Tab-separated table of C-alpha atoms and ligand atoms in Angstrom:
chain	number	residue	atom	x	y	z
A	96	MET	CA	-131.257	-25.849	22.855
A	97	LYS	CA	-130.810	-24.155	19.078
A	98	GLN	CA	-126.867	-25.891	18.697
A	99	TYR	CA	-128.571	-29.414	20.190
A	100	GLY	CA	-130.740	-29.162	17.884
A	101	LEU	CA	-128.931	-28.822	14.996
A	102	LEU	CA	-126.209	-31.096	16.016
A	103	LEU	CA	-129.165	-34.076	16.633
A	104	VAL	CA	-131.099	-32.979	12.539
A	105	ALA	CA	-126.891	-33.733	11.711
A	106	LEU	CA	-126.447	-36.598	13.470
A	107	MET	CA	-130.186	-37.985	11.837
A	108	GLY	CA	-128.524	-37.406	8.704
A	109	LEU	CA	-125.791	-38.668	9.110
A	110	SER	CA	-126.721	-41.892	10.285
A	111	SER	CA	-129.764	-41.914	7.752
A	112	LEU	CA	-126.684	-41.380	5.050
A	113	THR	CA	-125.256	-44.868	7.049
A	114	LEU	CA	-128.269	-46.917	6.299
A	115	ALA	CA	-129.248	-45.855	2.972
A	116	GLN	CA	-125.466	-46.924	1.492
A	117	THR	CA	-126.364	-49.813	0.165
A	118	GLN	CA	-124.242	-52.997	1.056
A	119	TYR	CA	-123.980	-56.323	-1.167
A	120	HIS	CA	-124.664	-59.967	-0.805
A	121	SER	CA	-124.092	-61.100	-4.301
A	122	PHE	CA	-122.438	-59.676	-7.270
A	123	LEU	CA	-124.762	-58.118	-10.379
A	124	PRO	CA	-122.364	-57.734	-13.383
A	125	GLY	CA	-123.204	-54.776	-15.428
A	126	GLN	CA	-125.211	-53.289	-13.414
A	127	ILE	CA	-123.819	-50.403	-11.440
A	128	TRP	CA	-122.079	-50.994	-7.978
A	129	LYS	CA	-121.692	-48.740	-5.540
A	130	ASP	CA	-118.571	-48.228	-2.743
A	131	ASP	CA	-118.542	-46.901	-0.064
A	132	LYS	CA	-120.038	-43.510	-0.049
A	133	GLY	CA	-122.550	-44.307	-2.448
A	134	VAL	CA	-120.615	-43.731	-6.070
A	135	HIS	CA	-120.161	-45.933	-8.991
A	136	ILE	CA	-116.290	-47.567	-8.135
A	137	ASN	CA	-114.152	-46.034	-10.664
A	138	ALA	CA	-111.879	-48.559	-11.047
A	139	HIS	CA	-111.312	-49.690	-14.851
A	140	GLY	CA	-108.993	-52.263	-16.042
A	141	GLY	CA	-107.862	-53.331	-12.913
A	142	GLY	CA	-106.738	-55.684	-10.823
A	143	ILE	CA	-106.827	-57.257	-6.911
A	144	LEU	CA	-104.056	-56.989	-4.635
A	145	TYR	CA	-104.920	-60.033	-1.609
A	146	GLN	CA	-103.408	-59.099	1.831
A	147	LYS	CA	-103.544	-59.564	4.910
A	148	GLY	CA	-107.597	-60.213	5.175
A	149	THR	CA	-108.346	-57.442	2.910
A	150	TYR	CA	-109.223	-57.384	-0.979
A	151	TYR	CA	-107.342	-54.276	-2.664
A	152	TRP	CA	-109.228	-53.101	-6.277
A	153	TYR	CA	-106.071	-50.387	-8.158
A	154	GLY	CA	-108.078	-49.279	-11.525
A	155	GLU	CA	-108.023	-46.448	-13.665
A	156	HIS	CA	-109.517	-43.593	-13.301
A	157	LYS	CA	-111.963	-42.090	-15.016
A	158	ILE	CA	-114.124	-38.745	-15.559
A	159	GLY	CA	-117.187	-38.475	-18.216
A	160	GLY	CA	-117.123	-37.820	-21.438
A	161	ASP	CA	-114.825	-38.560	-23.847
A	162	ALA	CA	-111.570	-37.097	-22.381
A	163	GLY	CA	-111.920	-39.719	-19.434
A	164	ASN	CA	-110.412	-42.199	-22.055
A	165	GLN	CA	-106.730	-40.664	-20.975
A	166	ALA	CA	-106.189	-40.551	-16.953
A	167	ARG	CA	-106.906	-36.823	-15.936
A	168	VAL	CA	-107.103	-37.713	-11.901
A	169	GLY	CA	-105.026	-41.055	-11.598
A	170	VAL	CA	-105.304	-44.705	-10.356
A	171	HIS	CA	-108.224	-45.523	-7.802
A	172	CYS	CA	-107.667	-48.209	-4.741
A	173	TYR	CA	-110.540	-49.663	-2.914
A	174	SER	CA	-110.518	-52.066	-0.037
A	175	SER	CA	-112.616	-54.771	1.069
A	176	LYS	CA	-112.839	-57.682	2.690
A	177	ASP	CA	-115.467	-60.172	1.382
A	178	LEU	CA	-115.501	-58.687	-2.582
A	179	TYR	CA	-118.705	-57.573	-1.985
A	180	ASN	CA	-118.224	-54.887	-0.147
A	181	TRP	CA	-115.608	-51.626	-1.906
A	182	LYS	CA	-114.189	-49.283	0.784
A	183	ASP	CA	-113.263	-46.264	-1.032
A	184	GLU	CA	-109.746	-45.277	-0.352
A	185	GLY	CA	-108.883	-42.852	-2.869
A	186	ILE	CA	-106.014	-42.345	-5.065
A	187	ALA	CA	-103.255	-43.871	-4.895
A	188	LEU	CA	-101.151	-42.735	-7.710
A	189	LYS	CA	-102.255	-39.256	-9.063
A	190	VAL	CA	-101.537	-37.480	-12.640
A	191	ASP	CA	-99.506	-34.173	-12.000
A	192	PRO	CA	-100.195	-31.035	-12.793
A	193	LYS	CA	-96.704	-29.829	-14.434
A	194	GLU	CA	-97.014	-28.978	-18.300
A	195	GLY	CA	-94.312	-31.726	-19.386
A	196	SER	CA	-94.310	-34.352	-16.999
A	197	LYS	CA	-93.939	-37.257	-17.386
A	198	LEU	CA	-97.617	-38.150	-15.711
A	199	GLU	CA	-99.132	-35.022	-16.624
A	200	ILE	CA	-102.444	-34.838	-16.994
A	201	GLY	CA	-103.573	-36.378	-19.790
A	202	CYS	CA	-101.417	-38.884	-20.297
A	203	ILE	CA	-102.753	-42.255	-20.524
A	204	ILE	CA	-102.503	-44.537	-17.863
A	205	GLU	CA	-103.722	-47.932	-18.357
A	206	ARG	CA	-104.256	-51.154	-16.059
A	207	PRO	CA	-102.652	-50.474	-13.454
A	208	LYS	CA	-101.289	-53.653	-11.512
A	209	VAL	CA	-100.569	-54.046	-7.466
A	210	ILE	CA	-98.449	-56.564	-5.755
A	211	TYR	CA	-96.510	-57.541	-3.436
A	212	ASN	CA	-92.769	-56.961	-2.359
A	213	ALA	CA	-92.173	-59.879	0.916
A	214	ARG	CA	-87.979	-58.787	0.782
A	215	THR	CA	-88.602	-54.943	0.573
A	216	ARG	CA	-91.918	-54.706	2.338
A	217	LYS	CA	-92.585	-52.528	-0.941
A	218	TYR	CA	-95.872	-52.253	-2.671
A	219	VAL	CA	-94.560	-52.556	-6.368
A	220	MET	CA	-97.410	-50.782	-9.145
A	221	TRP	CA	-96.612	-51.897	-13.093
A	222	PHE	CA	-99.141	-50.424	-15.569
A	223	HIS	CA	-99.475	-49.217	-19.577
A	224	TYR	CA	-98.209	-45.606	-20.279
A	225	GLU	CA	-98.759	-43.378	-22.642
A	226	GLN	CA	-97.185	-39.835	-22.865
A	227	LYS	CA	-99.677	-36.942	-23.149
A	228	GLY	CA	-100.274	-35.918	-26.659
A	229	HIS	CA	-98.483	-38.649	-28.471
A	230	GLY	CA	-101.449	-41.248	-28.919
A	231	TYR	CA	-100.196	-45.140	-27.722
A	232	ASP	CA	-97.090	-44.610	-29.448
A	233	ARG	CA	-94.683	-44.395	-26.871
A	234	ALA	CA	-95.864	-48.237	-25.378
A	235	ALA	CA	-94.087	-48.110	-22.206
A	236	SER	CA	-94.035	-49.340	-18.615
A	237	GLY	CA	-94.673	-47.098	-15.264
A	238	VAL	CA	-93.567	-48.189	-12.241
A	239	ALA	CA	-94.191	-47.314	-9.028
A	240	LEU	CA	-93.863	-47.891	-5.326
A	241	SER	CA	-95.261	-47.693	-1.875
A	242	ALA	CA	-94.542	-48.253	1.842
A	243	LYS	CA	-98.623	-49.107	1.533
A	244	ALA	CA	-101.356	-50.896	-0.420
A	245	THR	CA	-103.151	-47.768	-0.245
A	246	GLY	CA	-99.938	-44.867	-1.494
A	247	PRO	CA	-99.160	-43.022	-2.033
A	248	PHE	CA	-97.543	-44.454	-5.314
A	249	LYS	CA	-94.138	-42.706	-6.531
A	250	LEU	CA	-93.244	-42.856	-10.076
A	251	LEU	CA	-89.912	-44.969	-10.900
A	252	LYS	CA	-89.975	-45.053	-14.337
A	253	ILE	CA	-90.855	-45.424	-17.564
A	254	PHE	CA	-89.858	-48.024	-19.761
A	255	ARG	CA	-90.058	-50.233	-22.363
A	256	PRO	CA	-89.624	-53.598	-21.311
A	257	ASP	CA	-86.095	-56.467	-22.119
A	258	ALA	CA	-83.998	-53.715	-23.704
A	259	GLY	CA	-81.007	-55.273	-25.040
A	260	THR	CA	-82.441	-59.229	-24.259
A	261	TRP	CA	-83.480	-61.650	-27.090
A	262	PRO	CA	-86.626	-63.986	-25.846
A	263	LEU	CA	-85.107	-67.575	-24.969
A	264	ASN	CA	-87.704	-68.423	-27.258
A	265	VAL	CA	-86.069	-66.059	-30.422
A	266	LEU	CA	-85.485	-67.729	-34.155
A	267	PRO	CA	-82.144	-67.341	-35.630
A	268	MET	CA	-83.652	-64.873	-38.342
A	269	HIS	CA	-84.889	-62.613	-35.426
A	270	LYS	CA	-80.959	-62.102	-35.362
A	271	SER	CA	-79.757	-62.129	-38.375
A	272	THR	CA	-83.010	-60.507	-40.510
A	273	PRO	CA	-83.402	-56.485	-40.348
A	274	PHE	CA	-86.014	-54.759	-39.615
A	275	ASN	CA	-88.383	-54.873	-42.575
A	276	ALA	CA	-90.053	-51.624	-42.502
A	277	MET	CA	-92.003	-52.263	-46.266
A	278	GLY	CA	-93.828	-54.871	-44.294
A	279	ALA	CA	-94.859	-53.746	-41.814
A	280	LYS	CA	-97.970	-53.225	-43.393
A	281	PHE	CA	-101.521	-52.213	-41.074
A	282	ASN	CA	-104.941	-52.684	-41.152
A	283	GLY	CA	-106.398	-49.899	-38.917
A	284	GLY	CA	-103.821	-50.680	-36.588
A	285	TYR	CA	-102.574	-54.479	-37.408
A	286	CYS	CA	-100.217	-55.375	-38.828
A	287	SER	CA	-101.184	-57.797	-40.815
A	288	ASN	CA	-97.468	-59.313	-42.509
A	289	ASP	CA	-96.637	-62.551	-40.984
A	290	VAL	CA	-94.512	-60.577	-37.553
A	291	ASP	CA	-91.851	-62.938	-38.068
A	292	SER	CA	-90.104	-61.634	-41.133
A	293	VAL	CA	-91.036	-57.855	-40.034
A	294	ASN	CA	-88.882	-58.859	-37.098
A	295	PHE	CA	-90.348	-55.806	-34.226
A	296	VAL	CA	-88.002	-57.759	-32.051
A	297	LYS	CA	-84.555	-56.795	-33.926
A	298	ARG	CA	-86.063	-53.478	-34.554
A	299	ASP	CA	-86.905	-52.169	-31.026
A	300	PHE	CA	-83.951	-54.798	-29.326
A	301	GLU	CA	-81.746	-52.364	-27.956
A	302	GLY	CA	-84.692	-48.996	-27.057
A	303	GLY	CA	-86.820	-52.228	-24.884
A	304	GLN	CA	-90.015	-53.989	-26.543
A	305	MET	CA	-93.285	-52.171	-26.738
A	306	ALA	CA	-95.980	-52.715	-24.059
A	307	ARG	CA	-99.612	-51.717	-24.255
A	308	ASP	CA	-101.834	-54.138	-22.442
A	309	MET	CA	-100.510	-55.548	-19.329
A	310	ASN	CA	-100.495	-57.984	-16.786
A	311	LEU	CA	-98.927	-58.767	-13.577
A	312	PHE	CA	-98.578	-63.048	-11.636
A	313	VAL	CA	-97.018	-63.783	-8.625
A	314	ASP	CA	-96.488	-67.154	-8.979
A	315	THR	CA	-96.074	-69.847	-6.516
A	316	ASP	CA	-92.319	-70.295	-5.926
A	317	GLY	CA	-92.245	-65.959	-5.355
A	318	LYS	CA	-91.484	-65.385	-9.083
A	319	ALA	CA	-93.270	-62.104	-10.508
A	320	TYR	CA	-93.921	-61.677	-14.558
A	321	LEU	CA	-95.411	-59.146	-16.653
A	322	ILE	CA	-97.639	-59.422	-19.636
A	323	TYR	CA	-97.350	-57.277	-21.946
A	324	SER	CA	-99.174	-56.639	-25.224
A	325	SER	CA	-95.731	-56.160	-27.670
A	326	GLU	CA	-94.570	-55.912	-31.126
A	327	GLU	CA	-97.659	-53.357	-32.791
A	328	ASN	CA	-100.049	-55.582	-29.791
A	329	SER	CA	-99.346	-59.211	-32.415
A	330	THR	CA	-97.981	-60.543	-30.091
A	331	LEU	CA	-97.967	-61.916	-26.472
A	332	HIS	CA	-94.326	-61.156	-24.124
A	333	ILE	CA	-94.288	-62.979	-20.713
A	334	SER	CA	-91.081	-61.113	-18.734
A	335	LEU	CA	-89.654	-62.284	-15.641
A	336	LEU	CA	-88.960	-59.723	-13.489
A	337	THR	CA	-86.341	-59.227	-10.518
A	338	PRO	CA	-86.431	-60.232	-7.561
A	339	ASP	CA	-87.434	-56.649	-5.854
A	340	TYR	CA	-89.495	-56.733	-8.866
A	341	LEU	CA	-88.445	-53.508	-10.305
A	342	SER	CA	-87.668	-54.519	-13.919
A	343	THR	CA	-87.661	-57.610	-15.958
A	344	SER	CA	-84.799	-59.445	-15.679
A	345	GLY	CA	-84.527	-60.710	-19.209
A	346	LYS	CA	-85.520	-63.971	-19.231
A	347	TRP	CA	-88.866	-63.096	-21.755
A	348	VAL	CA	-91.019	-65.906	-23.604
A	349	ARG	CA	-92.738	-64.280	-27.390
A	350	VAL	CA	-95.974	-65.739	-26.756
A	351	PHE	CA	-98.741	-66.881	-29.222
A	352	PRO	CA	-96.376	-64.788	-32.178
A	353	GLY	CA	-99.189	-62.807	-34.638
A	354	LYS	CA	-102.751	-63.025	-33.057
A	355	HIS	CA	-103.070	-59.683	-31.748
A	356	ASN	CA	-104.322	-61.025	-27.529
A	357	GLU	CA	-105.273	-57.983	-25.633
A	358	GLY	CA	-106.334	-57.709	-22.287
A	359	ALA	CA	-104.313	-60.231	-21.259
A	360	ALA	CA	-104.854	-62.456	-17.287
A	361	LEU	CA	-102.433	-64.619	-16.621
A	362	PHE	CA	-103.917	-67.030	-12.953
A	363	LYS	CA	-102.234	-71.010	-11.951
A	364	ARG	CA	-104.620	-73.936	-10.813
A	365	LYS	CA	-103.244	-77.802	-9.997
A	366	GLY	CA	-100.048	-77.000	-11.427
A	367	LYS	CA	-101.349	-75.423	-14.314
A	368	TYR	CA	-101.234	-72.538	-16.037
A	369	TYR	CA	-104.019	-70.625	-17.766
A	370	LEU	CA	-104.303	-67.398	-19.359
A	371	PHE	CA	-107.405	-65.443	-20.770
A	372	THR	CA	-106.927	-62.950	-23.156
A	373	SER	CA	-109.574	-61.028	-26.630
A	374	ALA	CA	-108.743	-60.186	-29.677
A	375	CYS	CA	-107.831	-57.222	-30.299
A	376	THR	CA	-110.994	-54.373	-31.420
A	377	GLY	CA	-110.138	-50.734	-29.511
A	378	TRP	CA	-112.851	-49.587	-27.086
A	379	ALA	CA	-115.535	-52.399	-29.249
A	380	PRO	CA	-115.587	-56.123	-27.290
A	381	ASN	CA	-114.770	-59.336	-28.632
A	382	PRO	CA	-115.176	-62.770	-28.291
A	383	GLY	CA	-112.780	-63.767	-25.813
A	384	ARG	CA	-109.921	-66.241	-25.643
A	385	SER	CA	-108.514	-68.894	-23.154
A	386	ALA	CA	-104.984	-71.059	-23.053
A	387	MET	CA	-102.825	-73.472	-20.808
A	388	ALA	CA	-99.458	-74.382	-20.839
A	389	SER	CA	-97.684	-76.389	-17.644
A	390	HIS	CA	-94.343	-74.020	-17.554
A	391	ILE	CA	-95.466	-69.854	-17.569
A	392	PHE	CA	-92.859	-69.914	-20.633
A	393	GLY	CA	-94.768	-72.153	-22.580
A	394	PRO	CA	-95.694	-73.845	-24.703
A	395	TRP	CA	-98.528	-72.309	-24.740
A	396	LYS	CA	-101.966	-74.118	-26.163
A	397	GLU	CA	-104.673	-72.115	-27.242
A	398	LEU	CA	-108.801	-73.891	-25.670
A	399	GLY	CA	-110.975	-71.280	-27.748
A	400	ASN	CA	-113.225	-69.107	-26.652
A	401	PRO	CA	-114.306	-69.429	-22.836
A	402	CYS	CA	-117.553	-68.262	-22.747
A	403	THR	CA	-120.419	-71.132	-23.270
A	404	ASP	CA	-123.919	-68.780	-24.240
A	405	LYS	CA	-125.694	-65.771	-25.391
A	406	ASP	CA	-122.858	-63.571	-25.862
A	407	SER	CA	-120.491	-65.194	-25.931
A	408	LEU	CA	-118.370	-63.267	-29.095
A	409	THR	CA	-118.368	-60.020	-27.052
A	410	THR	CA	-117.435	-62.317	-23.726
A	411	TYR	CA	-120.787	-60.191	-22.396
A	412	HIS	CA	-119.589	-57.397	-23.639
A	413	SER	CA	-116.434	-57.036	-21.907
A	414	GLN	CA	-112.816	-57.363	-22.352
A	415	SER	CA	-110.638	-59.889	-19.598
A	416	THR	CA	-109.415	-58.122	-17.569
A	417	PHE	CA	-108.383	-59.709	-14.460
A	418	VAL	CA	-108.103	-63.039	-12.387
A	419	ILE	CA	-108.602	-63.076	-8.805
A	420	PRO	CA	-107.837	-66.384	-7.008
A	421	VAL	CA	-110.703	-66.075	-3.550
A	422	ALA	CA	-108.908	-66.402	-0.722
A	423	GLY	CA	-109.824	-69.037	1.297
A	424	LYS	CA	-111.436	-71.250	-1.060
A	425	LYS	CA	-109.086	-73.318	-2.628
A	426	ASP	CA	-109.258	-73.096	-6.618
A	427	ALA	CA	-112.202	-71.325	-7.124
A	428	PHE	CA	-111.317	-67.191	-9.479
A	429	ILE	CA	-113.384	-65.408	-10.268
A	430	PHE	CA	-112.798	-63.264	-14.013
A	431	MET	CA	-112.756	-59.904	-14.193
A	432	GLY	CA	-113.893	-57.551	-16.891
A	433	ASP	CA	-114.710	-54.892	-17.963
A	434	ARG	CA	-117.864	-53.205	-20.518
A	435	TRP	CA	-116.162	-50.201	-21.775
A	436	SER	CA	-117.767	-47.125	-22.205
A	437	PRO	CA	-115.457	-44.888	-24.626
A	438	LYS	CA	-118.214	-42.031	-25.288
A	439	ASP	CA	-118.668	-41.065	-21.303
A	440	ALA	CA	-115.863	-43.417	-20.261
A	441	ILE	CA	-116.640	-43.096	-16.546
A	442	ASP	CA	-119.744	-45.594	-16.647
A	443	GLY	CA	-117.168	-47.940	-17.539
A	444	ARG	CA	-119.199	-51.110	-16.156
A	445	TYR	CA	-117.291	-55.153	-14.538
A	446	ILE	CA	-118.390	-57.555	-15.263
A	447	TRP	CA	-117.256	-61.078	-12.248
A	448	LEU	CA	-118.267	-64.283	-13.639
A	449	PRO	CA	-116.985	-67.466	-11.367
A	450	ILE	CA	-114.694	-69.562	-13.793
A	451	GLU	CA	-116.242	-73.052	-14.059
A	452	PHE	CA	-113.539	-76.055	-15.477
A	453	LYS	CA	-115.256	-78.762	-18.249
A	454	GLY	CA	-111.479	-80.717	-17.708
A	455	ASP	CA	-109.261	-78.817	-17.986
A	456	LYS	CA	-110.859	-75.813	-20.224
A	457	PRO	CA	-112.229	-72.852	-18.064
A	458	ILE	CA	-115.767	-72.118	-19.092
A	459	LEU	CA	-117.538	-68.815	-18.321
A	460	ARG	CA	-121.513	-68.425	-18.219
A	461	TRP	CA	-123.206	-65.937	-18.002
A	462	ARG	CA	-125.243	-64.930	-14.272
A	463	ASP	CA	-126.933	-61.629	-13.401
A	464	GLU	CA	-127.093	-62.401	-9.758
A	465	TRP	CA	-124.545	-64.645	-7.844
A	466	THR	CA	-122.148	-64.927	-5.143
A	467	LEU	CA	-119.596	-66.383	-3.557
A	468	ASP	CA	-121.542	-70.298	-2.444
A	469	VAL	CA	-120.870	-71.484	-6.001
A	470	PHE	CA	-117.710	-72.278	-5.628
B	248	DGJ	C1	-107.869	-51.777	-26.170
B	248	DGJ	C2	-107.522	-52.266	-25.055
B	248	DGJ	O1	-107.561	-53.418	-23.584
B	248	DGJ	C3	-107.473	-50.813	-23.325
B	248	DGJ	O2	-106.309	-51.481	-22.297
B	248	DGJ	C4	-107.693	-50.179	-23.889
B	248	DGJ	O3	-105.628	-49.525	-24.859
B	248	DGJ	C5	-108.100	-49.764	-25.901
B	248	DGJ	N1	-107.762	-51.445	-26.291
B	248	DGJ	C6	-107.758	-47.975	-26.216
B	248	DGJ	O4	-108.726	-48.596	-27.805
């Protein structure tokens, strides 16, 4: 009898827990967003993969305090059928407690993105990697592989992209002029000089180009691209990946030299390519930027700040991270941004807003609450 009583109490506890779980029917930008266990979603600087009716959200798992700005746990994965409600799928890529290992606890793993390769039937994760204890100097890409969307992902390599290759839009001076170390004057992290004449491209020709903030984009023809902040964050690079999505192919371009873009998120609408980016101000928010091109390798045309209302100078206190194409809805895209909280990293919030268009220009407007019915 006593056992039955206990069982009943346990079952009641379980059902009240289930009842207590938040069911979302809308997006609430900037608010605590709970997963199926009632815990604030922990997937910062993230990206979304849509695969056979399920969305997967991958992002940086943060811990509390400023220690959370380094990787202490790994890349967290969640799944969803409706984009509002997210199930915790656990840590898809784990850091390694072993001292000296590449993914040692305390390294930096930022802006992880996953794409599916139909040829190899593998899930491929790319992320911005920094070695433990070396600040942001390594500026490299990490690549990890899994047979399942939810992982476990296994680290394949860490490298700097596009070694030994010139960009398709190389200038003669990049090949002929040596790196000008004296010209590379840094002002609060910015190289304030003309980046072409300083020639970071030549400096990093052999070892590979610096790769910090990054994103992936799979085009309608199945070709995948890496978009990354390079040349001391001064210039974006867009690089075609190999057919297995595991390496850069050596075909790449420089975009907006010297304009210091971070947080690049690329998407395609009606045959045109669009980019959201931010300026380069560490964890602090700044005015967003947008650009458009008829070909992914450019030329790219700047379209200015996509935010149109109050708080547009801080992108609603956030930084661009990814653009989600909404499955089953034509030309429906969601802007995904991070509201960073560097002093208590785990408290970072998510700013998801529908992307509107004024002619060819993408527009963002603040909404306290919204649903997919806006599309
Ligand atoms: C801004 C970047 O967008 C983030 O991903 C992160 O690298 C911070 N800078 C670090 O200050």
